[in-house]
Tab-separated table of C-alpha atoms in Angstrom:
chain	number	residue	atom	x	y	z
A	1	MET	CA	30.007	136.194	-220.473
A	2	ARG	CA	31.985	138.959	-222.706
A	3	TYR	CA	35.564	138.880	-224.065
A	4	ARG	CA	36.442	142.745	-224.519
A	5	THR	CA	35.767	144.972	-222.554
A	6	ARG	CA	34.671	148.380	-223.612
A	7	VAL	CA	35.670	151.571	-221.633
A	8	THR	CA	34.185	154.643	-221.574
A	9	ALA	CA	35.711	157.321	-223.200
A	10	PRO	CA	36.301	160.971	-222.458
A	11	ALA	CA	33.169	162.167	-222.371
A	12	ALA	CA	34.352	165.486	-225.373
A	13	LEU	CA	34.620	162.810	-227.385
A	14	LEU	CA	31.261	161.216	-226.926
A	15	GLY	CA	29.354	163.588	-229.424
A	16	THR	CA	26.177	162.984	-226.699
A	17	VAL	CA	26.586	165.831	-225.449
A	18	ALA	CA	23.932	167.501	-224.944
A	19	ALA	CA	23.158	170.568	-222.653
A	20	LEU	CA	19.284	170.923	-223.054
A	21	SER	CA	17.845	171.775	-219.725
A	22	LEU	CA	13.990	172.498	-218.831
A	23	ALA	CA	15.278	174.301	-215.329
A	24	SER	CA	13.425	177.487	-214.596
A	25	PRO	CA	13.457	179.241	-210.693
A	26	ALA	CA	10.304	176.517	-209.489
A	27	HIS	CA	12.708	173.721	-209.600
A	28	ALA	CA	14.745	172.312	-206.448
A	29	ASP	CA	18.304	174.631	-206.588
A	30	PRO	CA	20.912	171.640	-206.393
A	31	GLU	CA	23.309	175.180	-205.913
A	32	THR	CA	21.848	175.270	-202.827
A	33	GLY	CA	20.183	172.232	-201.762
A	34	THR	CA	22.245	168.713	-202.142
A	35	PRO	CA	22.687	166.923	-205.360
A	36	GLY	CA	22.856	163.118	-205.287
A	37	PRO	CA	26.995	162.081	-206.348
A	38	GLU	CA	27.240	160.573	-210.259
A	39	THR	CA	29.714	157.638	-209.530
A	40	LEU	CA	28.695	154.529	-207.066
A	41	GLY	CA	32.304	154.386	-206.947
A	42	ASP	CA	32.955	150.978	-208.809
A	43	SER	CA	36.931	150.237	-208.810
A	44	VAL	CA	36.855	149.157	-212.193
A	45	TYR	CA	34.078	152.232	-213.710
A	46	PRO	CA	34.510	154.154	-211.276
A	47	SER	CA	32.222	156.677	-213.081
A	48	LEU	CA	29.230	154.870	-213.246
A	49	GLY	CA	26.414	154.079	-210.952
A	50	ASN	CA	24.983	157.045	-209.174
A	51	ASP	CA	23.677	157.345	-205.272
A	52	GLY	CA	21.653	159.099	-202.885
A	53	TYR	CA	18.860	156.583	-203.516
A	54	ARG	CA	18.204	153.170	-204.811
A	55	VAL	CA	15.922	151.970	-208.045
A	56	SER	CA	12.311	149.160	-207.394
A	57	ALA	CA	11.552	148.821	-210.338
A	58	TYR	CA	12.034	149.513	-214.427
A	59	ASP	CA	8.789	149.717	-216.388
A	60	LEU	CA	10.286	149.639	-220.118
A	61	ASP	CA	7.932	150.732	-223.128
A	62	LEU	CA	9.886	150.832	-226.539
A	63	ALA	CA	8.135	150.758	-229.963
A	64	TYR	CA	9.834	149.592	-233.012
A	65	ASP	CA	9.555	151.434	-236.326
A	66	ALA	CA	10.763	148.887	-239.229
A	67	GLY	CA	10.624	151.431	-241.540
A	68	THR	CA	12.993	153.713	-239.512
A	69	ARG	CA	14.445	151.360	-237.335
A	70	LEU	CA	14.143	153.669	-234.586
A	71	VAL	CA	12.895	153.453	-231.651
A	72	GLU	CA	10.426	156.225	-228.924
A	73	ALA	CA	9.950	154.620	-225.673
A	74	THR	CA	9.343	155.784	-221.749
A	75	VAL	CA	10.551	153.867	-218.748
A	76	THR	CA	9.061	154.188	-215.413
A	77	LEU	CA	11.581	154.037	-212.613
A	78	THR	CA	10.077	153.520	-209.133
A	79	VAL	CA	12.495	155.126	-206.817
A	80	THR	CA	13.371	155.147	-203.183
A	81	THR	CA	15.534	157.985	-201.850
A	82	SER	CA	18.399	157.832	-199.571
A	83	GLN	CA	19.449	161.777	-198.587
A	84	GLU	CA	17.642	164.529	-199.436
A	85	LEU	CA	18.136	165.142	-203.114
A	86	SER	CA	17.879	168.344	-205.291
A	87	ARG	CA	19.451	166.776	-208.366
A	88	PHE	CA	20.076	163.113	-208.758
A	89	SER	CA	21.595	161.842	-211.446
A	90	LEU	CA	20.854	158.038	-213.924
A	91	ASP	CA	23.611	156.280	-216.143
A	92	ALA	CA	22.300	158.020	-220.272
A	93	LEU	CA	24.023	157.643	-223.813
A	94	GLY	CA	23.395	157.689	-227.276
A	95	LEU	CA	19.011	158.905	-225.755
A	96	ASP	CA	17.750	161.702	-227.044
A	97	ILE	CA	15.772	162.544	-223.994
A	98	ARG	CA	12.340	164.316	-224.894
A	99	THR	CA	10.485	164.686	-221.510
A	100	VAL	CA	11.448	163.639	-217.420
A	101	THR	CA	8.947	163.012	-214.216
A	102	VAL	CA	9.787	163.270	-210.861
A	103	ALA	CA	6.069	162.464	-208.482
A	104	GLY	CA	4.516	163.489	-211.317
A	105	GLU	CA	5.754	167.164	-211.714
A	106	THR	CA	7.621	168.286	-215.370
A	107	ALA	CA	10.827	168.190	-214.090
A	108	GLY	CA	14.276	170.031	-215.330
A	109	PHE	CA	16.976	168.010	-217.445
A	110	GLU	CA	19.797	168.137	-218.408
A	111	GLN	CA	22.165	165.692	-220.179
A	112	VAL	CA	25.984	165.758	-219.839
A	113	GLY	CA	28.628	162.860	-220.782
A	114	GLU	CA	27.231	159.855	-220.281
A	115	LYS	CA	25.032	161.322	-217.268
A	116	LEU	CA	21.412	162.580	-217.388
A	117	ARG	CA	20.915	164.729	-214.418
A	118	ILE	CA	17.350	165.794	-213.260
A	119	THR	CA	16.468	168.191	-211.238
A	120	PRO	CA	12.950	167.915	-210.024
A	121	ALA	CA	9.666	170.421	-208.978
A	122	VAL	CA	11.633	170.427	-205.301
A	123	SER	CA	13.816	168.524	-203.481
A	124	LEU	CA	12.616	164.917	-201.916
A	125	PRO	CA	13.336	164.415	-198.977
A	126	ALA	CA	15.009	160.974	-197.551
A	127	ARG	CA	13.228	157.799	-197.839
A	128	ARG	CA	11.184	159.193	-199.992
A	129	THR	CA	10.274	156.761	-203.022
A	130	VAL	CA	8.719	158.137	-205.482
A	131	THR	CA	8.179	157.994	-209.569
A	132	VAL	CA	10.866	158.608	-212.287
A	133	VAL	CA	9.008	159.038	-215.846
A	134	VAL	CA	11.660	159.588	-219.158
A	135	ALA	CA	10.378	159.750	-222.302
A	136	TYR	CA	12.632	159.086	-224.799
A	137	GLY	CA	14.024	158.560	-228.757
A	138	ALA	CA	16.563	156.073	-229.820
A	139	ASP	CA	19.260	154.573	-233.257
A	140	PRO	CA	20.037	151.069	-232.705
A	141	ARG	CA	22.912	151.777	-234.994
A	142	ARG	CA	24.631	154.781	-233.783
A	143	THR	CA	27.773	155.002	-233.598
A	144	LEU	CA	28.764	155.323	-229.695
A	145	ALA	CA	31.563	155.237	-227.812
A	146	HIS	CA	30.454	151.212	-226.795
A	147	THR	CA	26.491	150.313	-226.866
A	148	ALA	CA	24.497	147.570	-226.377
A	149	TRP	CA	23.008	148.079	-229.088
A	150	VAL	CA	23.008	145.061	-231.841
A	151	PRO	CA	21.274	145.901	-235.098
A	152	THR	CA	20.114	143.082	-236.922
A	153	PRO	CA	18.292	142.599	-240.464
A	154	ASP	CA	15.261	142.580	-238.744
A	155	GLY	CA	15.291	144.240	-235.706
A	156	PHE	CA	17.615	144.425	-233.165
A	157	ALA	CA	18.819	142.645	-229.251
A	158	VAL	CA	20.799	144.286	-226.793
A	159	CYS	CA	24.307	143.215	-224.875
A	160	PRO	CA	24.327	145.103	-222.097
A	161	GLN	CA	27.211	143.608	-219.406
A	162	PRO	CA	29.059	144.716	-218.949
A	163	ASN	CA	28.303	149.246	-218.477
A	164	SER	CA	26.116	150.085	-221.870
A	165	ALA	CA	22.250	149.346	-220.960
A	166	HIS	CA	22.012	153.025	-220.317
A	167	THR	CA	22.699	153.375	-224.554
A	168	VAL	CA	19.117	151.671	-224.044
A	169	PHE	CA	16.944	153.448	-221.152
A	170	PRO	CA	17.876	155.356	-218.506
A	171	CYS	CA	19.133	153.240	-215.663
A	172	ASN	CA	20.922	153.058	-212.681
A	173	ASP	CA	23.841	150.886	-214.365
A	174	HIS	CA	25.378	149.161	-211.703
A	175	PRO	CA	24.918	145.299	-210.699
A	176	SER	CA	24.324	145.994	-207.078
A	177	ASP	CA	21.585	147.924	-207.050
A	178	LYS	CA	19.243	145.142	-208.870
A	179	ALA	CA	15.369	145.671	-209.047
A	180	ASP	CA	11.581	144.686	-210.683
A	181	PHE	CA	11.330	145.168	-214.596
A	182	THR	CA	8.431	144.855	-216.138
A	183	PHE	CA	8.583	145.097	-220.712
A	184	ARG	CA	6.126	146.732	-222.892
A	185	VAL	CA	7.822	145.695	-226.230
A	186	THR	CA	5.061	147.422	-229.416
A	187	VAL	CA	6.242	145.653	-233.305
A	188	PRO	CA	4.713	145.936	-236.538
A	189	ALA	CA	2.873	143.448	-238.374
A	190	GLY	CA	5.770	139.726	-238.939
A	191	LEU	CA	8.302	141.114	-235.980
A	192	LYS	CA	7.669	140.130	-232.054
A	193	GLY	CA	8.596	141.705	-229.516
A	194	VAL	CA	10.702	139.537	-226.452
A	195	ALA	CA	12.641	140.479	-223.226
A	196	SER	CA	13.444	138.436	-219.535
A	197	GLY	CA	11.238	137.112	-218.310
A	198	ARG	CA	7.549	135.143	-218.848
A	199	LEU	CA	5.276	136.959	-221.390
A	200	VAL	CA	1.878	138.161	-219.588
A	201	SER	CA	0.152	139.119	-222.527
A	202	THR	CA	-0.454	140.022	-225.477
A	203	GLU	CA	-2.244	143.115	-227.371
A	204	ASP	CA	-3.345	143.239	-231.032
A	205	LEU	CA	-3.486	147.400	-230.843
A	206	GLY	CA	-5.569	146.658	-234.491
A	207	ASP	CA	-3.342	148.524	-236.566
A	208	GLY	CA	-0.952	146.490	-237.577
A	209	ARG	CA	1.098	146.839	-234.819
A	210	THR	CA	0.761	144.037	-231.754
A	211	ALA	CA	2.286	144.739	-227.625
A	212	TYR	CA	3.878	141.823	-226.719
A	213	CYS	CA	4.349	142.366	-222.842
A	214	TYR	CA	6.862	141.021	-219.891
A	215	ALA	CA	7.369	140.476	-216.156
A	216	SER	CA	10.004	138.813	-215.014
A	217	ARG	CA	9.802	137.006	-210.730
A	218	GLU	CA	12.801	138.614	-209.997
A	219	PRO	CA	14.743	141.756	-210.278
A	220	ILE	CA	17.161	141.758	-212.809
A	221	ALA	CA	20.847	143.283	-212.728
A	222	THR	CA	20.707	145.829	-215.822
A	223	GLU	CA	23.317	144.535	-217.525
A	224	LEU	CA	21.985	141.013	-218.191
A	225	VAL	CA	18.483	143.155	-218.953
A	226	GLN	CA	17.200	141.519	-222.727
A	227	ILE	CA	15.009	143.427	-225.153
A	228	THR	CA	14.722	142.078	-229.100
A	229	VAL	CA	12.727	142.504	-231.704
A	230	GLY	CA	12.545	139.850	-235.343
A	231	ASP	CA	10.807	137.197	-237.731
A	232	TYR	CA	11.038	135.361	-234.281
A	233	VAL	CA	9.421	131.782	-233.943
A	234	ILE	CA	9.086	131.248	-230.267
A	235	LYS	CA	10.094	127.644	-229.088
A	236	ASP	CA	8.661	125.890	-225.917
A	237	ARG	CA	9.283	122.912	-224.043
A	238	GLN	CA	9.127	121.711	-220.963
A	239	GLY	CA	12.607	121.390	-218.614
A	240	PRO	CA	13.390	119.526	-214.929
A	241	HIS	CA	10.631	119.479	-213.326
A	242	GLY	CA	8.724	121.602	-215.193
A	243	LEU	CA	10.671	124.380	-215.423
A	244	PRO	CA	9.129	126.005	-218.857
A	245	LEU	CA	11.920	126.397	-221.104
A	246	ARG	CA	11.485	128.733	-224.709
A	247	ASP	CA	13.843	128.997	-227.079
A	248	VAL	CA	13.883	132.456	-229.719
A	249	VAL	CA	14.966	131.542	-232.817
A	250	PRO	CA	15.232	132.940	-236.102
A	251	ALA	CA	13.001	131.466	-238.233
A	252	ALA	CA	14.195	131.090	-241.609
A	253	ARG	CA	17.085	128.950	-238.632
A	254	ALA	CA	14.688	127.541	-236.515
A	255	THR	CA	14.909	123.643	-237.877
A	256	ALA	CA	19.081	123.739	-238.335
A	257	LEU	CA	19.658	125.161	-235.157
A	258	GLU	CA	17.550	122.317	-232.915
A	259	PRO	CA	19.905	120.230	-232.485
A	260	ALA	CA	20.632	122.816	-230.475
A	261	LEU	CA	18.016	123.573	-228.308
A	262	ALA	CA	17.479	119.838	-227.594
A	263	LEU	CA	20.569	120.557	-224.989
A	264	THR	CA	18.560	122.514	-223.033
A	265	PRO	CA	17.156	119.912	-220.685
A	266	ASN	CA	20.074	117.708	-219.768
A	267	LEU	CA	21.507	120.919	-219.172
A	268	VAL	CA	19.988	121.914	-216.822
A	269	SER	CA	19.303	118.982	-215.413
A	270	TRP	CA	22.999	118.342	-215.049
A	271	ILE	CA	23.952	121.270	-213.736
A	272	GLU	CA	20.011	121.591	-210.728
A	273	GLN	CA	22.118	118.330	-208.928
A	274	ARG	CA	24.798	120.383	-208.778
A	275	LEU	CA	23.728	124.320	-207.724
A	276	GLY	CA	20.277	123.345	-206.927
A	277	ALA	CA	16.461	124.254	-208.622
A	278	PHE	CA	16.812	126.293	-211.209
A	279	PRO	CA	16.801	130.029	-209.635
A	280	PHE	CA	14.557	131.682	-212.899
A	281	GLU	CA	10.448	130.934	-214.278
A	282	THR	CA	12.128	130.308	-217.034
A	283	TYR	CA	15.470	129.713	-219.603
A	284	GLY	CA	16.279	129.413	-223.121
A	285	LEU	CA	18.460	130.542	-226.423
A	286	LEU	CA	19.127	134.090	-228.829
A	287	PRO	CA	20.219	132.765	-231.588
A	288	CYS	CA	20.590	136.713	-232.321
A	289	ASN	CA	19.826	136.793	-236.594
A	290	ASN	CA	23.414	138.595	-236.857
A	291	ASP	CA	26.863	136.184	-237.254
A	292	ALA	CA	29.051	140.030	-238.136
A	293	SER	CA	32.232	139.015	-237.291
A	294	ASN	CA	31.846	142.834	-235.433
A	295	ALA	CA	27.773	142.472	-234.516
A	296	PHE	CA	29.054	142.090	-231.126
A	297	ASP	CA	32.565	140.954	-229.557
A	298	PHE	CA	31.582	137.490	-227.562
A	299	THR	CA	29.862	134.304	-228.144
A	300	GLY	CA	27.446	133.766	-226.152
A	301	LEU	CA	25.656	135.901	-223.314
A	302	GLU	CA	23.968	135.495	-220.365
A	303	THR	CA	21.047	138.411	-219.981
A	304	GLN	CA	18.651	136.560	-218.192
A	305	THR	CA	16.586	133.580	-218.253
A	306	LEU	CA	17.833	134.107	-222.792
A	307	THR	CA	20.560	133.844	-223.473
A	308	LEU	CA	22.483	135.356	-226.128
A	309	TYR	CA	24.662	133.464	-229.650
A	310	LYS	CA	25.323	133.701	-232.495
A	311	PRO	CA	23.719	131.307	-234.891
A	312	ASN	CA	27.074	129.851	-236.271
A	313	PHE	CA	27.889	128.954	-233.098
A	314	LEU	CA	25.492	126.855	-232.335
A	315	LEU	CA	25.086	124.701	-235.490
A	316	GLN	CA	28.243	122.498	-234.652
A	317	ALA	CA	28.796	119.611	-232.921
A	318	GLU	CA	27.396	118.799	-229.188
A	319	ARG	CA	31.363	118.635	-228.561
A	320	SER	CA	32.215	121.441	-229.357
A	321	ILE	CA	29.355	123.754	-227.771
A	322	GLY	CA	28.335	121.726	-224.747
A	323	SER	CA	31.254	122.960	-222.723
A	324	HIS	CA	30.253	126.482	-223.140
A	325	MET	CA	26.419	125.577	-222.724
A	326	MET	CA	26.981	125.110	-219.986
A	327	HIS	CA	29.261	128.242	-218.978
A	328	GLU	CA	26.705	130.050	-219.579
A	329	LEU	CA	23.692	128.302	-218.251
A	330	VAL	CA	25.892	128.060	-214.694
A	331	HIS	CA	26.329	131.792	-215.105
A	332	SER	CA	22.064	132.282	-213.997
A	333	TYR	CA	23.496	130.934	-210.260
A	334	PHE	CA	26.092	132.887	-210.375
A	335	GLY	CA	26.292	136.556	-212.492
A	336	ASN	CA	22.291	136.386	-212.836
A	337	SER	CA	20.717	135.057	-208.950
A	338	VAL	CA	23.633	136.240	-207.249
A	339	SER	CA	25.634	139.495	-208.680
A	340	PRO	CA	28.702	141.484	-208.607
A	341	ALA	CA	28.794	143.908	-205.362
A	342	THR	CA	31.550	145.758	-208.241
A	343	TRP	CA	33.169	144.800	-211.756
A	344	SER	CA	36.101	143.369	-209.908
A	345	ASP	CA	34.151	140.483	-208.580
A	346	LEU	CA	34.133	139.576	-211.344
A	347	TRP	CA	35.615	136.130	-211.223
A	348	LEU	CA	33.008	134.995	-209.074
A	349	ASN	CA	30.517	134.107	-212.151
A	350	GLU	CA	33.396	133.955	-214.851
A	351	GLY	CA	34.853	131.511	-212.632
A	352	HIS	CA	32.901	129.268	-211.955
A	353	ALA	CA	30.793	129.286	-215.354
A	354	ASP	CA	34.052	127.164	-216.341
A	355	PHE	CA	34.826	125.549	-213.323
A	356	TYR	CA	31.357	123.933	-213.630
A	357	GLY	CA	31.928	124.024	-218.328
A	358	LEU	CA	34.875	121.873	-217.963
A	359	LEU	CA	33.725	119.852	-214.779
A	360	TYR	CA	30.946	119.081	-217.500
A	361	ARG	CA	33.617	118.773	-220.626
A	362	TYR	CA	35.178	116.188	-218.938
A	363	GLU	CA	32.963	114.195	-217.873
A	364	ARG	CA	31.686	113.099	-220.639
A	365	GLY	CA	35.026	112.520	-222.096
A	366	TRP	CA	35.152	115.704	-224.694
A	367	ALA	CA	38.800	116.600	-225.164
A	368	ASP	CA	39.378	120.905	-224.125
A	369	SER	CA	41.455	123.157	-226.337
A	370	LEU	CA	44.474	122.202	-224.905
A	371	GLY	CA	43.728	118.707	-225.199
A	372	LEU	CA	43.121	117.849	-221.367
A	373	THR	CA	40.447	116.157	-220.877
A	374	THR	CA	40.921	116.224	-216.410
A	375	MET	CA	40.162	119.103	-214.542
A	376	GLU	CA	43.488	118.148	-212.552
A	377	ALA	CA	45.696	118.165	-216.301
A	378	ARG	CA	43.818	121.152	-216.875
A	379	MET	CA	44.694	123.123	-213.834
A	380	LYS	CA	48.444	121.845	-213.116
A	381	ASP	CA	48.660	123.503	-217.235
A	382	THR	CA	46.841	126.556	-215.219
A	383	TYR	CA	49.728	126.572	-212.210
A	384	ALA	CA	52.347	127.707	-214.574
A	385	ARG	CA	51.300	130.675	-215.891
A	386	GLY	CA	49.815	131.674	-211.952
A	387	ASP	CA	53.262	134.363	-212.267
A	388	GLN	CA	52.159	135.190	-215.610
A	389	TRP	CA	49.253	136.303	-215.292
A	390	ARG	CA	49.753	137.907	-212.471
A	391	ARG	CA	52.032	139.852	-214.186
A	392	THR	CA	50.499	140.337	-217.045
A	393	SER	CA	46.551	140.492	-216.038
A	394	GLY	CA	47.124	141.510	-212.143
A	395	PRO	CA	45.281	139.504	-209.151
A	396	VAL	CA	42.275	137.174	-209.724
A	397	ALA	CA	40.099	139.233	-207.659
A	398	ALA	CA	42.172	142.638	-208.675
A	399	PRO	CA	40.971	143.817	-212.504
A	400	ASN	CA	40.690	146.992	-214.169
A	401	ALA	CA	38.592	147.723	-217.292
A	402	VAL	CA	41.173	146.921	-219.442
A	403	ASN	CA	42.174	143.732	-218.429
A	404	LEU	CA	38.369	143.132	-216.698
A	405	PHE	CA	37.667	139.785	-219.538
A	406	ASP	CA	41.214	138.811	-219.659
A	407	SER	CA	42.149	134.606	-218.815
A	408	GLN	CA	42.797	135.454	-215.381
A	409	ARG	CA	38.685	136.375	-214.371
A	410	TYR	CA	38.168	133.175	-215.921
A	411	LEU	CA	40.814	130.232	-215.561
A	412	GLY	CA	42.306	131.962	-212.357
A	413	GLY	CA	39.386	132.009	-211.781
A	414	VAL	CA	38.574	128.498	-212.300
A	415	LEU	CA	42.328	127.841	-210.177
A	416	VAL	CA	41.185	129.453	-207.029
A	417	LEU	CA	38.082	127.665	-206.792
A	418	TYR	CA	40.434	124.648	-207.321
A	419	ALA	CA	42.227	125.252	-204.758
A	420	LEU	CA	39.382	125.669	-202.815
A	421	ARG	CA	38.155	122.690	-202.952
A	422	GLN	CA	41.313	120.590	-202.629
A	423	GLN	CA	41.958	122.785	-199.063
A	424	VAL	CA	38.276	121.702	-197.576
A	425	GLY	CA	37.068	119.073	-199.312
A	426	GLU	CA	35.041	117.958	-202.512
A	427	THR	CA	31.695	117.958	-199.617
A	428	VAL	CA	32.686	121.127	-197.527
A	429	PHE	CA	32.545	122.447	-201.011
A	430	ALA	CA	29.722	121.914	-202.605
A	431	ALA	CA	27.660	123.240	-198.935
A	432	ILE	CA	30.281	125.840	-199.381
A	433	GLU	CA	28.107	126.914	-203.472
A	434	SER	CA	25.351	125.469	-201.728
A	435	THR	CA	25.016	127.892	-199.008
A	436	PHE	CA	26.412	131.111	-201.491
A	437	LEU	CA	24.007	130.851	-203.719
A	438	GLU	CA	21.130	130.663	-200.960
A	439	ARG	CA	22.262	133.349	-198.705
A	440	PHE	CA	23.139	135.732	-202.031
A	441	ARG	CA	19.283	134.963	-204.498
A	442	ASN	CA	18.500	137.272	-205.661
A	443	SER	CA	21.595	140.329	-204.228
A	444	SER	CA	24.311	141.410	-205.456
A	445	ALA	CA	27.711	139.377	-203.178
A	446	SER	CA	31.254	140.554	-202.935
A	447	THR	CA	34.418	138.591	-203.071
A	448	ALA	CA	34.299	139.135	-199.046
A	449	ASP	CA	31.471	137.616	-199.155
A	450	TYR	CA	32.614	134.443	-199.954
A	451	ILE	CA	35.629	134.267	-198.691
A	452	ALA	CA	33.192	134.400	-195.655
A	453	VAL	CA	30.886	131.967	-196.534
A	454	ALA	CA	33.990	129.737	-197.238
A	455	SER	CA	35.045	130.575	-193.652
A	456	GLU	CA	31.943	129.733	-192.052
A	457	ILE	CA	30.666	126.224	-193.385
A	458	SER	CA	34.089	124.539	-193.377
A	459	GLY	CA	34.587	125.564	-190.270
A	460	THR	CA	37.979	127.294	-190.196
A	461	ASP	CA	39.388	130.776	-190.627
A	462	GLN	CA	40.157	130.913	-195.012
A	463	SER	CA	40.540	134.425	-195.022
A	464	GLY	CA	44.217	134.952	-195.478
A	465	PHE	CA	44.286	131.167	-197.730
A	466	LEU	CA	41.754	132.718	-200.183
A	467	ARG	CA	43.320	136.319	-200.486
A	468	ASP	CA	46.437	134.931	-201.063
A	469	TRP	CA	44.693	132.862	-204.508
A	470	LEU	CA	43.359	136.298	-204.869
A	471	TYR	CA	44.454	139.193	-204.358
A	472	GLY	CA	48.246	138.187	-203.992
A	473	THR	CA	51.081	139.145	-206.761
A	474	LYS	CA	52.855	135.293	-206.736
A	475	THR	CA	50.192	132.101	-207.138
A	476	PRO	CA	50.245	130.300	-204.189
A	477	ARG	CA	51.205	126.062	-203.088
A	478	MET	CA	48.346	123.981	-205.114
A	479	PRO	CA	46.619	121.566	-201.714
A	480	GLY	CA	46.997	118.695	-202.473
A	481	HIS	CA	50.111	119.096	-204.985
A	482	PRO	CA	53.016	119.862	-203.486
A	483	ASP	CA	55.834	118.581	-206.944
A	484	TRP	CA	53.481	121.409	-209.061
A	485	THR	CA	55.747	124.368	-210.340
A	486	VAL	CA	55.150	127.936	-211.139
A	487	THR	CA	56.877	128.874	-214.551
A	488	PRO	CA	59.062	131.158	-214.013
A	489	VAL	CA	58.513	135.389	-215.149
A	490	THR	CA	61.751	136.528	-216.640
A	491	SER	CA	61.749	140.226	-216.381
A	492	THR	CA	61.963	140.609	-220.698
A	493	LEU	CA	59.220	139.473	-220.638
A	494	ARG	CA	56.214	142.241	-222.595
A	495	ILE	CA	53.542	142.769	-220.473
A	496	PRO	CA	50.623	144.438	-222.849
A	497	GLN	CA	49.335	147.960	-222.127
A	498	THR	CA	45.664	147.649	-224.240
A	499	ARG	CA	43.687	145.103	-225.127
A	500	PRO	CA	44.134	143.205	-228.709
A	501	SER	CA	41.932	145.208	-230.802
A	502	ALA	CA	40.742	141.539	-232.404
A	503	PRO	CA	37.729	139.411	-230.230
A	504	HIS	CA	39.889	137.647	-227.235
A	505	ASP	CA	37.740	134.275	-226.390
A	506	ASN	CA	39.277	133.473	-222.653
A	507	SER	CA	36.120	130.989	-221.507
A	508	ALA	CA	38.481	127.927	-221.865
A	509	THR	CA	34.897	125.942	-221.986
A	510	LEU	CA	35.512	127.588	-225.863
């Protein structure tokens, strides 16, 4: 989960607008051809993503220099066109592009704002599958309008959510375009390179450097990619049903962090009983070697197969961290296995993560931050805030870039799920959850998809009921609780226009 959104600055402010173009008369002419659209039309991030093609695979090859602390990299994309393309674009920000080839031929390119415009030697016909290779350099410490890089004393980690994967590698940076990933991370002696997926090979390059190669068994949304370099110890253990668990831990802190790491097997077992078998080939924690308050603006982030944490958070007692560890684990199902079709569908991720995280807390008798010990008590409190949140943060499923990670997407989402469970009963609700996860596994799904599944499985049209809860400006009545009331919103209520500058933790599991 992420707690503060990073609103993209205008291109003129980015400081990375380059006019580096290699186009020549031998290249396709985008003026007379058909350039691909430079957006996917996301309602929250309207400039994010690109159309005219889809990516089926990324092969990332990164080399880290501990002396300069810079990265040299190559990304190879396998793309399939959906229309004729005389030019197409990738999302890219803060990267020093060296060369671009399309189908083995040198291509022209230019960097404009957060787009890398590519002009192939000849127009690409529709339904053509080609490889696009981009060689580039990156500085993890570069100041940008927003960035995924988290520099550490011994390397880096990345936190791409929601809109910053393209500061690490050129990509079609939208969760609706998931793809297979392979990674090769080359590091000097004394460091380890780790990425999403499972380790498939380790190669001693004979010059003091080692290349670590990883591959994902399932597709990954760009915002969920993890690549990290550091002085790590890899701690392996076995989870339920033989699931391999691996934690990537700063060597100097491995012993201190072990009590938190040892909690994972039981957490996985608990959620598998409710949501089914864990959807990926492995899982583990990555306590990033940076506890600085400005290192990143969240406590935990669900990059696929590795959850990124600040180490100090995990040094607390189980009752202080267990509920939130469950929240991040649930994202393997809601958010990672089934990704949001658009960023307005974020409530599906965060609402579900908080829903099961709170259930886990209350089953163990751990009071929450309000001192409450039952889901019913917490939902009654949240229900009373409903109209206020709808006024200040909009309806649950209608966010914008400023309020995307407000409490409305977290606890507001929990309230919607609680209302649905009250409406259909626990057994039917569980069937809705499992059907949704199975039907959209390894793909993306929208709020409309969830409503359709709820209607199908319950045998009753739930569209009116759920649309009122998700898009209404007033909080509907809660099924089974006719006595619950909503606190009136007064005309003097101050409506915040911008997000506070300080980090704001919105998950109820903290």
